[in-house]
Each structure stands twice: as C-alpha cells, then as structure tokens.
JSON list of C-alpha atoms in Angstrom, two decimals:
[
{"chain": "A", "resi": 1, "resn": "UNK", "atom": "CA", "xyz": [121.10, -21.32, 107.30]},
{"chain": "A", "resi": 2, "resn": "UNK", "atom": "CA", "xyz": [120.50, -17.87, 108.85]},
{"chain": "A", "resi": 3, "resn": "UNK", "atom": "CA", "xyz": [118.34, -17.47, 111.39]},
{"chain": "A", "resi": 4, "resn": "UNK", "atom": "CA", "xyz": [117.06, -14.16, 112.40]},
{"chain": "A", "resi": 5, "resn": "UNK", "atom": "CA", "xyz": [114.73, -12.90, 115.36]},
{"chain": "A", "resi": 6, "resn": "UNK", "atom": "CA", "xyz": [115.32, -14.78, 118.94]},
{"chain": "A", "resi": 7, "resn": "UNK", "atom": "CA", "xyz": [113.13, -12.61, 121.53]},
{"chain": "A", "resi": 8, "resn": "UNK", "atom": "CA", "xyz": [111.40, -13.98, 124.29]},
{"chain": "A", "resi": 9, "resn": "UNK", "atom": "CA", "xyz": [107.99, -12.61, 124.14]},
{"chain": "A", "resi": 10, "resn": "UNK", "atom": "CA", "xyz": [107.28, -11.07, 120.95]},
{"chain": "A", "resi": 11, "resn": "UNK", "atom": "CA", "xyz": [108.53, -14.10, 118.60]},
{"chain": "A", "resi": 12, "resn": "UNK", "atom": "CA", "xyz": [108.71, -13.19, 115.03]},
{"chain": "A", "resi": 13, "resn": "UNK", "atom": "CA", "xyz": [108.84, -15.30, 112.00]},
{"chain": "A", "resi": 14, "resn": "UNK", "atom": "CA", "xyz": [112.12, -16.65, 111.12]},
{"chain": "A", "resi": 15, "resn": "UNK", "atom": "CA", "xyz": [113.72, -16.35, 108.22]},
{"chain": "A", "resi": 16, "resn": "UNK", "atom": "CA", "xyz": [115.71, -19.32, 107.29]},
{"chain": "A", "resi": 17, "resn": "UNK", "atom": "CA", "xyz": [117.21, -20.23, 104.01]},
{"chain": "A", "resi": 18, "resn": "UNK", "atom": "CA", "xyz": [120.52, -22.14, 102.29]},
{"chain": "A", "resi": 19, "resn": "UNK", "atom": "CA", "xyz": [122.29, -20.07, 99.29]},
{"chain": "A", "resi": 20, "resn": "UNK", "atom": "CA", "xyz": [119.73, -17.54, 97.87]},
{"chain": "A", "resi": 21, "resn": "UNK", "atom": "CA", "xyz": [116.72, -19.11, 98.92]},
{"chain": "A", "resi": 22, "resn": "UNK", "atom": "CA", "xyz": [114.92, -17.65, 102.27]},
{"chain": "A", "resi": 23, "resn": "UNK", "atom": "CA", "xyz": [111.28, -18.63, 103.38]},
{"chain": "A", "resi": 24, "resn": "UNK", "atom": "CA", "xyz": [109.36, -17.41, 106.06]},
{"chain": "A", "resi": 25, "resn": "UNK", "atom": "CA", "xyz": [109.46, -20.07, 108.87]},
{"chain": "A", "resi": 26, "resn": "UNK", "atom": "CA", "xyz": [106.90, -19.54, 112.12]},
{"chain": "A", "resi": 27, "resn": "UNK", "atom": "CA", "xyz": [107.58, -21.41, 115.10]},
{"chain": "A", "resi": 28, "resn": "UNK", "atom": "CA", "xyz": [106.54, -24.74, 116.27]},
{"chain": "A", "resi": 29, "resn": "UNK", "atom": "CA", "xyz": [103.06, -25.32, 118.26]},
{"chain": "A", "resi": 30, "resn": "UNK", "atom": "CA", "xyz": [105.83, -26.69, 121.21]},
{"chain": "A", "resi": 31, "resn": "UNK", "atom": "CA", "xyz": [108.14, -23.78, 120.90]},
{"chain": "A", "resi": 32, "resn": "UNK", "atom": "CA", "xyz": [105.12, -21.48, 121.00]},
{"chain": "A", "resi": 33, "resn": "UNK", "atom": "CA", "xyz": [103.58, -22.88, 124.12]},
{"chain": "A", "resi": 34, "resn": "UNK", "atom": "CA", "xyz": [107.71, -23.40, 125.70]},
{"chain": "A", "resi": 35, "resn": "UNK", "atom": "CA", "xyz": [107.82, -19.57, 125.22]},
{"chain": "A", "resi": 36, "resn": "UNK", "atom": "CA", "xyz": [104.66, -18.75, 126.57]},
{"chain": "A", "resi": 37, "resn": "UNK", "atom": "CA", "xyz": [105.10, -20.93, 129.48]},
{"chain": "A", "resi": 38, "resn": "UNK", "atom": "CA", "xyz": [108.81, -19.47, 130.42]},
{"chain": "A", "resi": 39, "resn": "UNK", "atom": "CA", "xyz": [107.55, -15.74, 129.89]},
{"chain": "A", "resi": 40, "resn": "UNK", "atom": "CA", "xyz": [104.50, -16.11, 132.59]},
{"chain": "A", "resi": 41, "resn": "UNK", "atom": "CA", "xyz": [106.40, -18.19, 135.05]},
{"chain": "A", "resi": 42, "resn": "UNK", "atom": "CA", "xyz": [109.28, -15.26, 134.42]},
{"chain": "A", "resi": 43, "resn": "UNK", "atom": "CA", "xyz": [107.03, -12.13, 134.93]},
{"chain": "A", "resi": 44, "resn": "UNK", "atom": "CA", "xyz": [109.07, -10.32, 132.56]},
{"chain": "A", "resi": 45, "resn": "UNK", "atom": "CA", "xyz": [112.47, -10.48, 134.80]},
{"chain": "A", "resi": 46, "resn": "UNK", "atom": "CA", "xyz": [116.06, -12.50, 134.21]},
{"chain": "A", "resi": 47, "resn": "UNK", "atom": "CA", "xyz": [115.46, -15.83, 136.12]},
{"chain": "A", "resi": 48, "resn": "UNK", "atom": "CA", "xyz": [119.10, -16.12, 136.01]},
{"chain": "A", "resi": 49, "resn": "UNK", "atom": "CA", "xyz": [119.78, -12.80, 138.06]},
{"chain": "A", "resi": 50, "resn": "UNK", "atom": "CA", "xyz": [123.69, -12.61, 138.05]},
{"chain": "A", "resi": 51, "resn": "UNK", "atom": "CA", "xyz": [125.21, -10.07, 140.21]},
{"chain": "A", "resi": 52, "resn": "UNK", "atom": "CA", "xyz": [126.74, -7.35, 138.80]},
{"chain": "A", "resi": 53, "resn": "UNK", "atom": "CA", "xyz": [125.96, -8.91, 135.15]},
{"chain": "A", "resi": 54, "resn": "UNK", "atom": "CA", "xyz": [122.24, -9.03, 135.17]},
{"chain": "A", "resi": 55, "resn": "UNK", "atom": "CA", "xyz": [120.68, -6.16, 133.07]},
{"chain": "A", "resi": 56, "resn": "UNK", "atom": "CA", "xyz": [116.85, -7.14, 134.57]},
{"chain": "A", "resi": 57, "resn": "UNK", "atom": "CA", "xyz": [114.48, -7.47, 132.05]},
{"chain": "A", "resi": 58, "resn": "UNK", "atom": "CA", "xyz": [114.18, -11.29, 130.11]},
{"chain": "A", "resi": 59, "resn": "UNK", "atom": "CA", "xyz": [115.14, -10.62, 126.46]},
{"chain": "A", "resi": 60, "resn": "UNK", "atom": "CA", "xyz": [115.66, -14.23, 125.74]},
{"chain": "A", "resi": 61, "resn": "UNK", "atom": "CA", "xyz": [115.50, -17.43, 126.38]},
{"chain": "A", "resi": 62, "resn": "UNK", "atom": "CA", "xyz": [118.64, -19.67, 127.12]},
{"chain": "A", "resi": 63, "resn": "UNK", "atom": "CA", "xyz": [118.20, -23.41, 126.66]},
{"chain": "A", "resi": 64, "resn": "UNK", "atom": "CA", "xyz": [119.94, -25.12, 129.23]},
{"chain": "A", "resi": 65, "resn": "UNK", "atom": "CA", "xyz": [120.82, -28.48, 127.46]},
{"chain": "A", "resi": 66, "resn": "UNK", "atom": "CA", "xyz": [121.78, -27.16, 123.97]},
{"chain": "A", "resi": 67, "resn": "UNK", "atom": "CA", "xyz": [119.29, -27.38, 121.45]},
{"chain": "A", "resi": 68, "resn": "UNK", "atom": "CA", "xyz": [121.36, -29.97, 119.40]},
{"chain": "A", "resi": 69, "resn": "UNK", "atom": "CA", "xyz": [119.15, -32.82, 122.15]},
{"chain": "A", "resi": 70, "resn": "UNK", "atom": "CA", "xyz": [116.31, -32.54, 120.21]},
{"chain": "A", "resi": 71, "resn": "UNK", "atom": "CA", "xyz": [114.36, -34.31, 122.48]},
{"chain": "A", "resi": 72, "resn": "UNK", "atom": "CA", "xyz": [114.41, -31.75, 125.64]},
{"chain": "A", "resi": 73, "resn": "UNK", "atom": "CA", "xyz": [114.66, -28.38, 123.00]},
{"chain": "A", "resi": 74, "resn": "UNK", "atom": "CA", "xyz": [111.54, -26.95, 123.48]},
{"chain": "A", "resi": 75, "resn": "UNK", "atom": "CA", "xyz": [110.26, -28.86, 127.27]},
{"chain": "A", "resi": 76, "resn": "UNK", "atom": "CA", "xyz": [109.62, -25.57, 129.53]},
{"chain": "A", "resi": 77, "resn": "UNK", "atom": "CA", "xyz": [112.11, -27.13, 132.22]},
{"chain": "A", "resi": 78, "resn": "UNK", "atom": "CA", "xyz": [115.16, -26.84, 129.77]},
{"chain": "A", "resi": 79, "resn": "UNK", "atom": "CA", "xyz": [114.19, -23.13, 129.91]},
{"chain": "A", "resi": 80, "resn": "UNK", "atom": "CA", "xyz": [114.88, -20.13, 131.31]},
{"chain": "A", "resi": 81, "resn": "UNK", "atom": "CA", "xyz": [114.18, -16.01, 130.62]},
{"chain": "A", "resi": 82, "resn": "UNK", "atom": "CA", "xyz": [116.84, -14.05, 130.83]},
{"chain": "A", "resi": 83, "resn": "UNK", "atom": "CA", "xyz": [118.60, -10.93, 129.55]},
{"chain": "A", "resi": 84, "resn": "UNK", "atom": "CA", "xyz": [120.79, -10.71, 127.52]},
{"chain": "A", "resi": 85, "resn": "UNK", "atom": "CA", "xyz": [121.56, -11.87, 123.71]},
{"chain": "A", "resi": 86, "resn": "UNK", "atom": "CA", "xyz": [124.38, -15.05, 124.31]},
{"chain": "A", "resi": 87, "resn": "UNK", "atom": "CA", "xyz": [126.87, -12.25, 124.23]},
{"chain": "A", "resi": 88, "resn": "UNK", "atom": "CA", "xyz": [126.00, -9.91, 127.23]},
{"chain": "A", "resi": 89, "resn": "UNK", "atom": "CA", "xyz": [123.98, -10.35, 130.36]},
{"chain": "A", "resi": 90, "resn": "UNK", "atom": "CA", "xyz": [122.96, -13.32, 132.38]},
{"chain": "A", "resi": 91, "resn": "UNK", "atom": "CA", "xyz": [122.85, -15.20, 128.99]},
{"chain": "A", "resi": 92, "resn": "UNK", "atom": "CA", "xyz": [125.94, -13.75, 127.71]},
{"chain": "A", "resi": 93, "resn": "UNK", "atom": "CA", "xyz": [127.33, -14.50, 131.01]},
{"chain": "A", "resi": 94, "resn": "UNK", "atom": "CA", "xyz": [126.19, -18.61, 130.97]},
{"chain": "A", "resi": 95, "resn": "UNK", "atom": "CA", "xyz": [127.62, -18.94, 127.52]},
{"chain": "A", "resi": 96, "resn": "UNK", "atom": "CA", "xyz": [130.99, -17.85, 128.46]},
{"chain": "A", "resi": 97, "resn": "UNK", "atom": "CA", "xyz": [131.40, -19.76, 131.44]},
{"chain": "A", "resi": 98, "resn": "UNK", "atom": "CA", "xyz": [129.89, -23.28, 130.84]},
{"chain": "A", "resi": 99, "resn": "UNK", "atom": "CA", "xyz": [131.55, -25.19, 133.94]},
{"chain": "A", "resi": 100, "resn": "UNK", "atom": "CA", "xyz": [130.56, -22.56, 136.06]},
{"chain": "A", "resi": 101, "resn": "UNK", "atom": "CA", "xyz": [127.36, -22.16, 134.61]},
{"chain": "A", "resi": 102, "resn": "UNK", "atom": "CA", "xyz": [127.10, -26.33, 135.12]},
{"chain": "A", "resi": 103, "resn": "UNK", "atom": "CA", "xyz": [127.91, -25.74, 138.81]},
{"chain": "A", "resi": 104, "resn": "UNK", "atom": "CA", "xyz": [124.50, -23.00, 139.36]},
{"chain": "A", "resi": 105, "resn": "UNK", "atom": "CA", "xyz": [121.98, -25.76, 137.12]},
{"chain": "A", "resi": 106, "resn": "UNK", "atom": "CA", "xyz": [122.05, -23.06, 134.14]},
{"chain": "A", "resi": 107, "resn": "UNK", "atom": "CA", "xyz": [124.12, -25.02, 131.62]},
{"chain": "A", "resi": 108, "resn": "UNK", "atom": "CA", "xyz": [123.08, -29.10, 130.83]},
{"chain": "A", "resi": 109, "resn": "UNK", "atom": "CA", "xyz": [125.39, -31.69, 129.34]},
{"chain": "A", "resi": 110, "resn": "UNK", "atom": "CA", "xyz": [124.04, -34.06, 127.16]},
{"chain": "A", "resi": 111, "resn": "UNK", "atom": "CA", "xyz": [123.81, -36.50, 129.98]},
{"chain": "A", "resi": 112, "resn": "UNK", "atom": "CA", "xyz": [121.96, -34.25, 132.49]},
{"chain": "A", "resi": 113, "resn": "UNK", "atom": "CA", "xyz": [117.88, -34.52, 132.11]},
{"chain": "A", "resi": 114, "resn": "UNK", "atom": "CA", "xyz": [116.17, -30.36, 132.86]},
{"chain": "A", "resi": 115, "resn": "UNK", "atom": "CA", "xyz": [113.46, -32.30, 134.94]},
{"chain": "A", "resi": 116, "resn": "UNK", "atom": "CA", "xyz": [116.08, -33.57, 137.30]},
{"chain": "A", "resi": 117, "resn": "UNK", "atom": "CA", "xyz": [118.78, -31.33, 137.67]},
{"chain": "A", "resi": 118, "resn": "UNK", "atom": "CA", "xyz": [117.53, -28.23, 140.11]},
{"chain": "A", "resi": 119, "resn": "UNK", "atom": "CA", "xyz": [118.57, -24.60, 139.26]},
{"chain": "A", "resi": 120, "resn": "UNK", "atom": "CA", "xyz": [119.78, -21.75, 140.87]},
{"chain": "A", "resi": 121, "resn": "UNK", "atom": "CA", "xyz": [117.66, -19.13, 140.21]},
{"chain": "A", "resi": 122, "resn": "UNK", "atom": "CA", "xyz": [115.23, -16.63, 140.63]},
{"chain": "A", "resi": 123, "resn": "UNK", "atom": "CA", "xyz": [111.49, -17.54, 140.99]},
{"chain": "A", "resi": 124, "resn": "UNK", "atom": "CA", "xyz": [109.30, -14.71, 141.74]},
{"chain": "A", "resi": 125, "resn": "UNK", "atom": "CA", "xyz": [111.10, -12.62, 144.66]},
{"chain": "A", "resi": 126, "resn": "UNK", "atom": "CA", "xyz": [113.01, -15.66, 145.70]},
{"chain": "A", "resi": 127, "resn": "UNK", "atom": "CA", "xyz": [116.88, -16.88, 144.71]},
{"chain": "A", "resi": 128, "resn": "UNK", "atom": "CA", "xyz": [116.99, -20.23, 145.72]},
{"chain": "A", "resi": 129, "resn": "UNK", "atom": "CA", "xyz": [117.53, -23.54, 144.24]},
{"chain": "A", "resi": 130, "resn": "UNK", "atom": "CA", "xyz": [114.50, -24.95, 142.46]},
{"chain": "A", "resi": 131, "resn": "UNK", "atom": "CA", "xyz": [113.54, -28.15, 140.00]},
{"chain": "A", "resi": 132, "resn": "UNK", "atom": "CA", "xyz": [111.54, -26.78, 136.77]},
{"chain": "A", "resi": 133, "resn": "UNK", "atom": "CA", "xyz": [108.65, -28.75, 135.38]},
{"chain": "A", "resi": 134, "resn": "UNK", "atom": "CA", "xyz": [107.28, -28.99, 132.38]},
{"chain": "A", "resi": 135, "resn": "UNK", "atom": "CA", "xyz": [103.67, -27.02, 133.24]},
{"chain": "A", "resi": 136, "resn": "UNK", "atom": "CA", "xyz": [105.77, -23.55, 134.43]},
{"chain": "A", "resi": 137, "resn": "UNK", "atom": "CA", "xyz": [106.19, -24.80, 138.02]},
{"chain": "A", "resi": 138, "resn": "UNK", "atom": "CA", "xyz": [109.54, -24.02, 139.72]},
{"chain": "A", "resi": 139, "resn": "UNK", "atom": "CA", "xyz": [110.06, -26.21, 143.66]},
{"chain": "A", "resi": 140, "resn": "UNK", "atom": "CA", "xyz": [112.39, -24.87, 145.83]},
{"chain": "A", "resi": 141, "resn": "UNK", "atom": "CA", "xyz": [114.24, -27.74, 146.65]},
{"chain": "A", "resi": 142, "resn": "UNK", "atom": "CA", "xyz": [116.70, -26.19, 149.41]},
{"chain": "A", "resi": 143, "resn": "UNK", "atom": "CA", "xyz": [114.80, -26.31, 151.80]}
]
C-alpha cells in the first residue's frame, strides 16, 4: 500500500493501492474533523516545541498512540501539530526517541489512554503540562 500526502491543514486525497492498482482515497468524516480540531487548537505552531529541534510551524500531525489502536487513531486527544515529517523536527525528533518521548506525554503505549495521560507541551503561549480532550481543549494540569 502506498500512501502519499500527510499535511496537517491542507489534506489531500490519498492515493492508496496494492500491485498496479491505485484509487483515489479521501479521508474519513473523523479524521477530517481530528485534523480540523488539532489545527485550530494549534494556531498554526509545533505544540511539541523542542528546543533547539523545533522548526515552528505545524506541518503534521503525530499520533501519540500509534495508529495501529484503531480505536484512539483519529480522537483529537491522541493528537498533536507539529513540524516536522517523522524524520526531522519535533516529529522527527519523537519518533527517534520513543522512551524519552514517553517520559514528556508525546509518545503512547498501547496501554496508555490520550484522555488520561497529560502532555508536555505548548498550548497557546504557554509550555506546561496539560490533559487533551476530545473537543480541542488542552488543561494545564501543573498547577
């Protein structure tokens, strides 16, 4: 299967295809409302924000319990914009460095629910620890 196009705010149509045969996929009614979600709560910046890694603008979107657990794929608090491609940037960054990545709230193991595991992050101006929810809501939660 190849899948191409994986940007945050302009989503195209996929391709996807076995062998020689391609059709055009679009994305889901949940995906489409996931990305919409992430990109206003986002503003347009990297909510991940790593120091000396982060390039700024949200490219993508990292899924923080791997889209494999089909049940949390496309729930807005298993997201998070950030720059990047899974190679460079914050995203690149959270790819290559899973344990550390599990310590900040940006990488899920299959046992860890997004709705109750906080994130370190920024919201807004803010870099704090917060809980996601499902309606685009991030609570700071060190407080």
């Amino acid at each position: 299967m190849a899948i191409i196009s994986h940007h945050l705010f302009n989503r195209q149509p996929v391709l996807e295809g076995e062998g020689s045969t391609l059709r055009l996929m679009s994305p889901s009614a949940d995906q489409a409302r996931a990305r919409r979600i992430v990109a206003e709560r986002a503003d347009g910046r990297c909510e991940i924000g790593i120091s000396q890694v982060c390039l700024g603008a949200a490219d993508t979107i990292h899924h923080r319990r791997k889209r494999r657990f089909k049940d949390t794929i496309w729930s807005v608090s298993n997201l998070v914009a950030c720059c990047g491609d899974g190679v460079r940037g914050c995203h690149g960054w959270v790819e290559a460095h899973p344990s550390l990545a599990n310590a900040e709230g940006l990488w899920l193991f299959g046992h860890q629910i997004p709705q109750l595991e906080a994130i370190h992050m920024s919201f807004g101006a803010r870099r704090s620890w917060w809980m996601l929810d499902d309606d685009g809501g991030a609570h700071d939660v060190s407080l």
